[in-house]
Short mmCIF file of C-alpha atoms in Angstrom, two decimals:
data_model
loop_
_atom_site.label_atom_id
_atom_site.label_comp_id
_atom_site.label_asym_id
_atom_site.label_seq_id
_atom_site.Cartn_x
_atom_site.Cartn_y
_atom_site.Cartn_z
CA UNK E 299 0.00 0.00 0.00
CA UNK E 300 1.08 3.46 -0.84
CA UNK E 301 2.54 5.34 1.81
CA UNK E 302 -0.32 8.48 1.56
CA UNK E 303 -3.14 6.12 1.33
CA UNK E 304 -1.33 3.80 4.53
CA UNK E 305 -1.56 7.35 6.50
CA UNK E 306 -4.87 7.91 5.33
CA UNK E 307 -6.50 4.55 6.36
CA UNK E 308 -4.78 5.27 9.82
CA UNK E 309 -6.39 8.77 10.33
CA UNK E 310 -10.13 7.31 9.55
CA UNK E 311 -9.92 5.47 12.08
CA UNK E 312 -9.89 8.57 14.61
CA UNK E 313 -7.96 8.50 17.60
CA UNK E 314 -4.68 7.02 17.03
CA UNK E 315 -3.30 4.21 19.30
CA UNK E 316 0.46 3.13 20.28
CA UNK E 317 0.40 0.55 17.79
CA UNK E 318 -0.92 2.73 15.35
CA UNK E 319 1.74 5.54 15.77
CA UNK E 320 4.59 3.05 15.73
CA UNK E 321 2.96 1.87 12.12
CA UNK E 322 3.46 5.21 10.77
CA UNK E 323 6.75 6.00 12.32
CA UNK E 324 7.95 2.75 10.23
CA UNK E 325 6.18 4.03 7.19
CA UNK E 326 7.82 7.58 7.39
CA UNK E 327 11.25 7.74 5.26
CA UNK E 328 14.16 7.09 7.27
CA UNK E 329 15.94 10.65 9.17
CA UNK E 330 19.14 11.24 8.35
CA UNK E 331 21.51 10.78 11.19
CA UNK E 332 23.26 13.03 13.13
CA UNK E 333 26.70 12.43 11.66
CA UNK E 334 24.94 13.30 8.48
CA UNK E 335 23.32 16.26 9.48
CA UNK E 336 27.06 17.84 10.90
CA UNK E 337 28.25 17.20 7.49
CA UNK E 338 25.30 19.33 6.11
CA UNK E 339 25.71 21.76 8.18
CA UNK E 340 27.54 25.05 7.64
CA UNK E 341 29.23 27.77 9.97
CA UNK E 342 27.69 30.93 8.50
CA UNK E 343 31.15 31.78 9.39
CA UNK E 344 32.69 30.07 6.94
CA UNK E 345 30.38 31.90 4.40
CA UNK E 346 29.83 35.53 5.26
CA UNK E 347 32.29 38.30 5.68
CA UNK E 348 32.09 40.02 9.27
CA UNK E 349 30.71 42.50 7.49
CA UNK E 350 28.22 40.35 5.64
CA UNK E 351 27.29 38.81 9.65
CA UNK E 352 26.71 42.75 10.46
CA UNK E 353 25.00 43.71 7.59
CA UNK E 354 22.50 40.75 7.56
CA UNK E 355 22.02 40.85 11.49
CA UNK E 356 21.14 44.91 11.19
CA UNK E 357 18.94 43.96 8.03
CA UNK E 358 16.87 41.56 10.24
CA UNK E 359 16.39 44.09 13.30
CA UNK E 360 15.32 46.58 10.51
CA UNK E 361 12.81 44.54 8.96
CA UNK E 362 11.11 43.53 12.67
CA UNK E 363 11.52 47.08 13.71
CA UNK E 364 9.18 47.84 10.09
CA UNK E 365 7.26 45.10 10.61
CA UNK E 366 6.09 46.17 14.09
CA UNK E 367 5.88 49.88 12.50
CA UNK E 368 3.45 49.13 9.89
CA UNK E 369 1.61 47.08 12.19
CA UNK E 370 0.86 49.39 14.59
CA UNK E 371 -0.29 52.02 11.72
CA UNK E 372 -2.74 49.39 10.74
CA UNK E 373 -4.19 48.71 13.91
CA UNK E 374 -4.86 52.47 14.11
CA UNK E 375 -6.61 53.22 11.50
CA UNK E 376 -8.34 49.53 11.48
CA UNK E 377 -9.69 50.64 14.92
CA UNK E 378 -10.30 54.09 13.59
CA UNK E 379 -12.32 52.72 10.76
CA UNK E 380 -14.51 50.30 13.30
CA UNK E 381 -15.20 53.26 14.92
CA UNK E 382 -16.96 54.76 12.47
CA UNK E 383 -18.99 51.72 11.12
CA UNK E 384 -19.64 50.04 14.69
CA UNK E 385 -18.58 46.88 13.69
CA UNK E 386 -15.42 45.52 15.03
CA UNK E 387 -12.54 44.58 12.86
CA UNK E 388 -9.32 42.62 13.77
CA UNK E 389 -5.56 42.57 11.61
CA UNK E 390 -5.51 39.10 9.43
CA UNK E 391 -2.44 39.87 8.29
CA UNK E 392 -0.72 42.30 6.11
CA UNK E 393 -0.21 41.46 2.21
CA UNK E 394 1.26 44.06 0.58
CA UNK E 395 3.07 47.23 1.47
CA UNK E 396 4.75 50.09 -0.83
CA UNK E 397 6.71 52.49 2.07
CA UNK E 398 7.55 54.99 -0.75
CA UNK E 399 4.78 57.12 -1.57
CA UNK E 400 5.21 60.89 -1.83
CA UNK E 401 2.22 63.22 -0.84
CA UNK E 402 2.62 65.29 -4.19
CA UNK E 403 2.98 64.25 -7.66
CA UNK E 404 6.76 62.17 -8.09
CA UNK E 405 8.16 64.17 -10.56
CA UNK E 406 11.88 63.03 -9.49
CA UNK E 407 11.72 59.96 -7.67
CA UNK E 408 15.46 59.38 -7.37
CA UNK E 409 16.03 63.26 -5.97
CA UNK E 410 13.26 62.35 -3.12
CA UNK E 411 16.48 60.83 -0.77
CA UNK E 412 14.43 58.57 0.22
CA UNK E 413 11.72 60.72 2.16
CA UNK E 414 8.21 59.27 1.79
CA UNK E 415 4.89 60.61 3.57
CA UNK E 416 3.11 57.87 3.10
CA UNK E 417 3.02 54.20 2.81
CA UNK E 418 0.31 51.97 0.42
CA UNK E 419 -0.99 48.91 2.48
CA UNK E 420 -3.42 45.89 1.77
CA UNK E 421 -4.52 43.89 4.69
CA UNK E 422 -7.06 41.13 5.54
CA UNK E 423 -8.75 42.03 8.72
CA UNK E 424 -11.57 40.31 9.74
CA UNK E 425 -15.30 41.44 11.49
CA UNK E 426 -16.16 40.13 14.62
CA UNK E 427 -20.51 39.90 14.42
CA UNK E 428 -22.38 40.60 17.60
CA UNK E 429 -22.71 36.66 17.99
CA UNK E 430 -18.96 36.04 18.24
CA UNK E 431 -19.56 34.28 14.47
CA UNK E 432 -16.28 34.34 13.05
CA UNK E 433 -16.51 36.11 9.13
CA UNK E 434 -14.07 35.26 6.57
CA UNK E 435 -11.18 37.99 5.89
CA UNK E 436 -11.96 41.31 4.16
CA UNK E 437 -9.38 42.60 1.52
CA UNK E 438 -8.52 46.09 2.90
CA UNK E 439 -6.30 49.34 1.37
CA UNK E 440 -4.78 51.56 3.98
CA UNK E 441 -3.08 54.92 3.81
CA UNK E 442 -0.71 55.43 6.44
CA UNK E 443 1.87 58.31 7.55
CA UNK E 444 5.29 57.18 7.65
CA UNK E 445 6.16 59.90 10.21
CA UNK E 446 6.47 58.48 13.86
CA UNK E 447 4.28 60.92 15.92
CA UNK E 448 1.13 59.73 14.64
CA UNK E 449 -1.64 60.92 12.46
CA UNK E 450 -0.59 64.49 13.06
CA UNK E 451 1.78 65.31 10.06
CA UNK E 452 -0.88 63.35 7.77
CA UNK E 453 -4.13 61.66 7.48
CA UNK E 454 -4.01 58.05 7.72
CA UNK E 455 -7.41 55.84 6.78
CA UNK E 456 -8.29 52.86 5.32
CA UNK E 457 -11.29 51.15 3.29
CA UNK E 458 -12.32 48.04 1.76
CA UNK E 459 -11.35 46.80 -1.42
CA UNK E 460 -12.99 43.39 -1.82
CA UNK E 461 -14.73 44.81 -5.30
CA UNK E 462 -11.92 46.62 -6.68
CA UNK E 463 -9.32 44.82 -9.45
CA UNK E 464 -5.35 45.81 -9.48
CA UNK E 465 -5.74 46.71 -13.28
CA UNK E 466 -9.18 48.87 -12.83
CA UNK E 467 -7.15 51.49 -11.08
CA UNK E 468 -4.08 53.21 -10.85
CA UNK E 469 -1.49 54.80 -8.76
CA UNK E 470 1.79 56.11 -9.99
CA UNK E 471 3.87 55.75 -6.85
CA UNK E 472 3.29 51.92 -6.62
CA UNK E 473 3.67 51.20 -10.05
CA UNK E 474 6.48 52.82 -10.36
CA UNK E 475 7.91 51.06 -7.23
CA UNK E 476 6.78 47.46 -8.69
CA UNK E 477 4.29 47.02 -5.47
CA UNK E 478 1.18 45.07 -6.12
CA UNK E 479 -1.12 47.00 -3.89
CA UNK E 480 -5.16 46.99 -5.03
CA UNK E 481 -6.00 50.39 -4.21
CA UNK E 482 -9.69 51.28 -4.11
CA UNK E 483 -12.13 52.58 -6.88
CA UNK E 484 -13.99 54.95 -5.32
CA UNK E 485 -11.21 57.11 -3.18
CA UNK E 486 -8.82 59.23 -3.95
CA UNK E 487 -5.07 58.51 -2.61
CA UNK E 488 -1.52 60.12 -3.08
CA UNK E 489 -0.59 59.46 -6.63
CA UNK E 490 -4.28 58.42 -7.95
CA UNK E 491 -4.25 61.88 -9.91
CA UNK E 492 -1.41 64.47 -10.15
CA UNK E 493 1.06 62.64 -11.39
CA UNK E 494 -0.93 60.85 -14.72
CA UNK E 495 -2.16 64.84 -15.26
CA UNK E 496 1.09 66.23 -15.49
CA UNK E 497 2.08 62.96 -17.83
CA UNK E 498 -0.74 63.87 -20.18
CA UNK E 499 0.58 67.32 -20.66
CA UNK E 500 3.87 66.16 -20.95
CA UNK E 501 5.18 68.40 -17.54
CA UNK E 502 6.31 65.06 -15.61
CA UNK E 503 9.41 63.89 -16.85
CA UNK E 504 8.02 60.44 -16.77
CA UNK E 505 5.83 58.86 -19.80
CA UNK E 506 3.57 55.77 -19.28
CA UNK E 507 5.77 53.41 -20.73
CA UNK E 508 8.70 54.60 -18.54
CA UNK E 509 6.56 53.82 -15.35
CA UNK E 510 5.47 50.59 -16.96
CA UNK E 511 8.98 49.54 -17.62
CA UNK E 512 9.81 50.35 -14.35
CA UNK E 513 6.81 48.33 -13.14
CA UNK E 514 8.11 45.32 -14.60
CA UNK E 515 11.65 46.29 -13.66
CA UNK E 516 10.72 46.16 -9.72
CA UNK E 517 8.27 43.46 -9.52
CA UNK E 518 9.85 40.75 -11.49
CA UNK E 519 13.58 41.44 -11.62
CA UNK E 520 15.60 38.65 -11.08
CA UNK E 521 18.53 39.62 -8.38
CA UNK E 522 19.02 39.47 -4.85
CA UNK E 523 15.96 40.96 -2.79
CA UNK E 524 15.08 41.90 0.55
CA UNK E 525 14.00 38.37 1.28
CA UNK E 526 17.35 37.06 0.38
CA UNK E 527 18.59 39.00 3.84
CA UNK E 528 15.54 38.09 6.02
CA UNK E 529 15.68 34.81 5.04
CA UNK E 530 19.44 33.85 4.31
CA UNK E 531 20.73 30.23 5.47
CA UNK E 532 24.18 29.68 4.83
CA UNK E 533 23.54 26.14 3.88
CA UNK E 534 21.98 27.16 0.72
CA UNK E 535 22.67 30.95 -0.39
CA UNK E 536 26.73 30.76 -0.28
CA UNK E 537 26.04 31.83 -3.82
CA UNK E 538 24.25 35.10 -2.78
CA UNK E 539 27.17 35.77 -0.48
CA UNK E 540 29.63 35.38 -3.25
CA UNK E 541 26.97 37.60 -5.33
CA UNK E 542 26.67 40.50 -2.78
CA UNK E 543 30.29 41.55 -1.21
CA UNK E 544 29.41 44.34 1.71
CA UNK E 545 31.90 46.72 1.26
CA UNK E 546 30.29 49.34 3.79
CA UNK E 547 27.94 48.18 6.23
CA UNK E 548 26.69 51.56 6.49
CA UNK E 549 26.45 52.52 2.89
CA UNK E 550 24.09 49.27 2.62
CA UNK E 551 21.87 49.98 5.08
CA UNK E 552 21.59 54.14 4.00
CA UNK E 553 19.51 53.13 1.21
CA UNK E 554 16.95 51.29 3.20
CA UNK E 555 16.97 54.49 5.58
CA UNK E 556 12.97 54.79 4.51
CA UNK E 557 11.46 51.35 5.07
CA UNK E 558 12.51 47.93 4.15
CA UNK E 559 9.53 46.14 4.38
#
């Protein structure tokens, strides 16, 4: 008997006994031994410059610190926004996020140095009924300020956009940055206008194909990404090591002085 259909058999029957357990411990594909594993096993020492240990141990503590960031500008205006409907929402999780999004029109992009206003968000949050019935998630867009002292230096809000499509509308700063954010149909939202205005009449210094190229560029370029850091295990991205030399630890990390996430 096949090994999934063995397993199967086994779980019909409901609670599993001793005898039952030892049967599909024998099925199971034999572990690899320790010896083995110590052979596997690599020192990211061996690997990574002390520079690339430094650089990848600051990228992870800058990536939490965002994470943490972004969720606590969610939960603000998630609470703001069940406020104002009197239905209760709770943070899913977040799915998208572009942390560069200027509060006027991007006319030079690369001369911003990396100051943003605002950040683009989509989140699943989920309403809590009167009955304690559990709904499924709701797809949500959120504006936030990227400034630190709250809602002060900028409004920050949030709707749903369950009935809204990613190619019904359109928004400048996240296409440009490759981010695959649905923004909503019926709102307006930094870079929803200005920006294609000043295109038509040829005032922007970016055309439509530029922004698509760079669309393209951002969201499906093949090199090393922010995940690569986050995520690296010596075991199997040596290559990315060899691929990304940190010269200055500092001069890395200056160009994700915004937001990393």
């Amino acid at each position: 008997m096949e090994s999934a259909e063995f397993l199967a058999s086994i779980l019909q029957q409901g609670t599993l006994t001793d005898g039952a357990v030892e049967r599909i411990a024998m099925a199971l594909p034999p572990t690899k031994s320790e010896e083995q594993l110590n052979q596997v096993v690599t020192s990211s020492s061996q690997v990574l410059s002390q520079k690339q240990i430094r650089f990848i141990s600051e990228f992870r503590i800058k990536f939490k610190d965002d994470q943490s960031f972004f969720v606590k500008k969610v939960n603000a205006v998630l609470r703001n926004y069940s406020q104002q409907h009197g239905v209760h929402y709770e943070l899913h999780i977040i799915c998208g996020v572009n942390p560069k999004v200027p509060e006027g029109p991007s006319v030079g992009p690369p001369k911003r140095n990396f100051k943003f206003e605002y950040s683009h968000i989509n989140f699943l949050a989920t309403a809590k009924a009167p009955n304690s019935a559990v709904t499924a998630p709701e797809l949500f867009f959120a504006q936030c300020s990227n400034s630190n002292k709250g809602t002060r230096d900028g409004p920050s809000w949030c709707t749903p956009v369950s009935y809204s499509c990613i190619d019904n509308v359109r928004c400048f700063s996240c296409e440009f940055n490759g981010s695959k954010v649905v923004h909503p149909h019926d709102e307006e939202y930094c870079g929803y206008y200005k920006d294609f205005i000043l295109m038509a009449h040829s005032k922007h210094g970016f055309k439509n194909d530029h922004v698509i190229n760079y669309y393209h560029f951002n969201g499906d370029k093949m090199a090393t990404l922010t995940e690569d850091f986050i995520y690296f295990d010596p075991n199997m991205d040596s290559k990315i090591a060899e691929m990304n030399p940190i010269s200055s630890v500092a001069k890395e990390l200056r160009e994700w002085e915004g937001r990393i996430f």
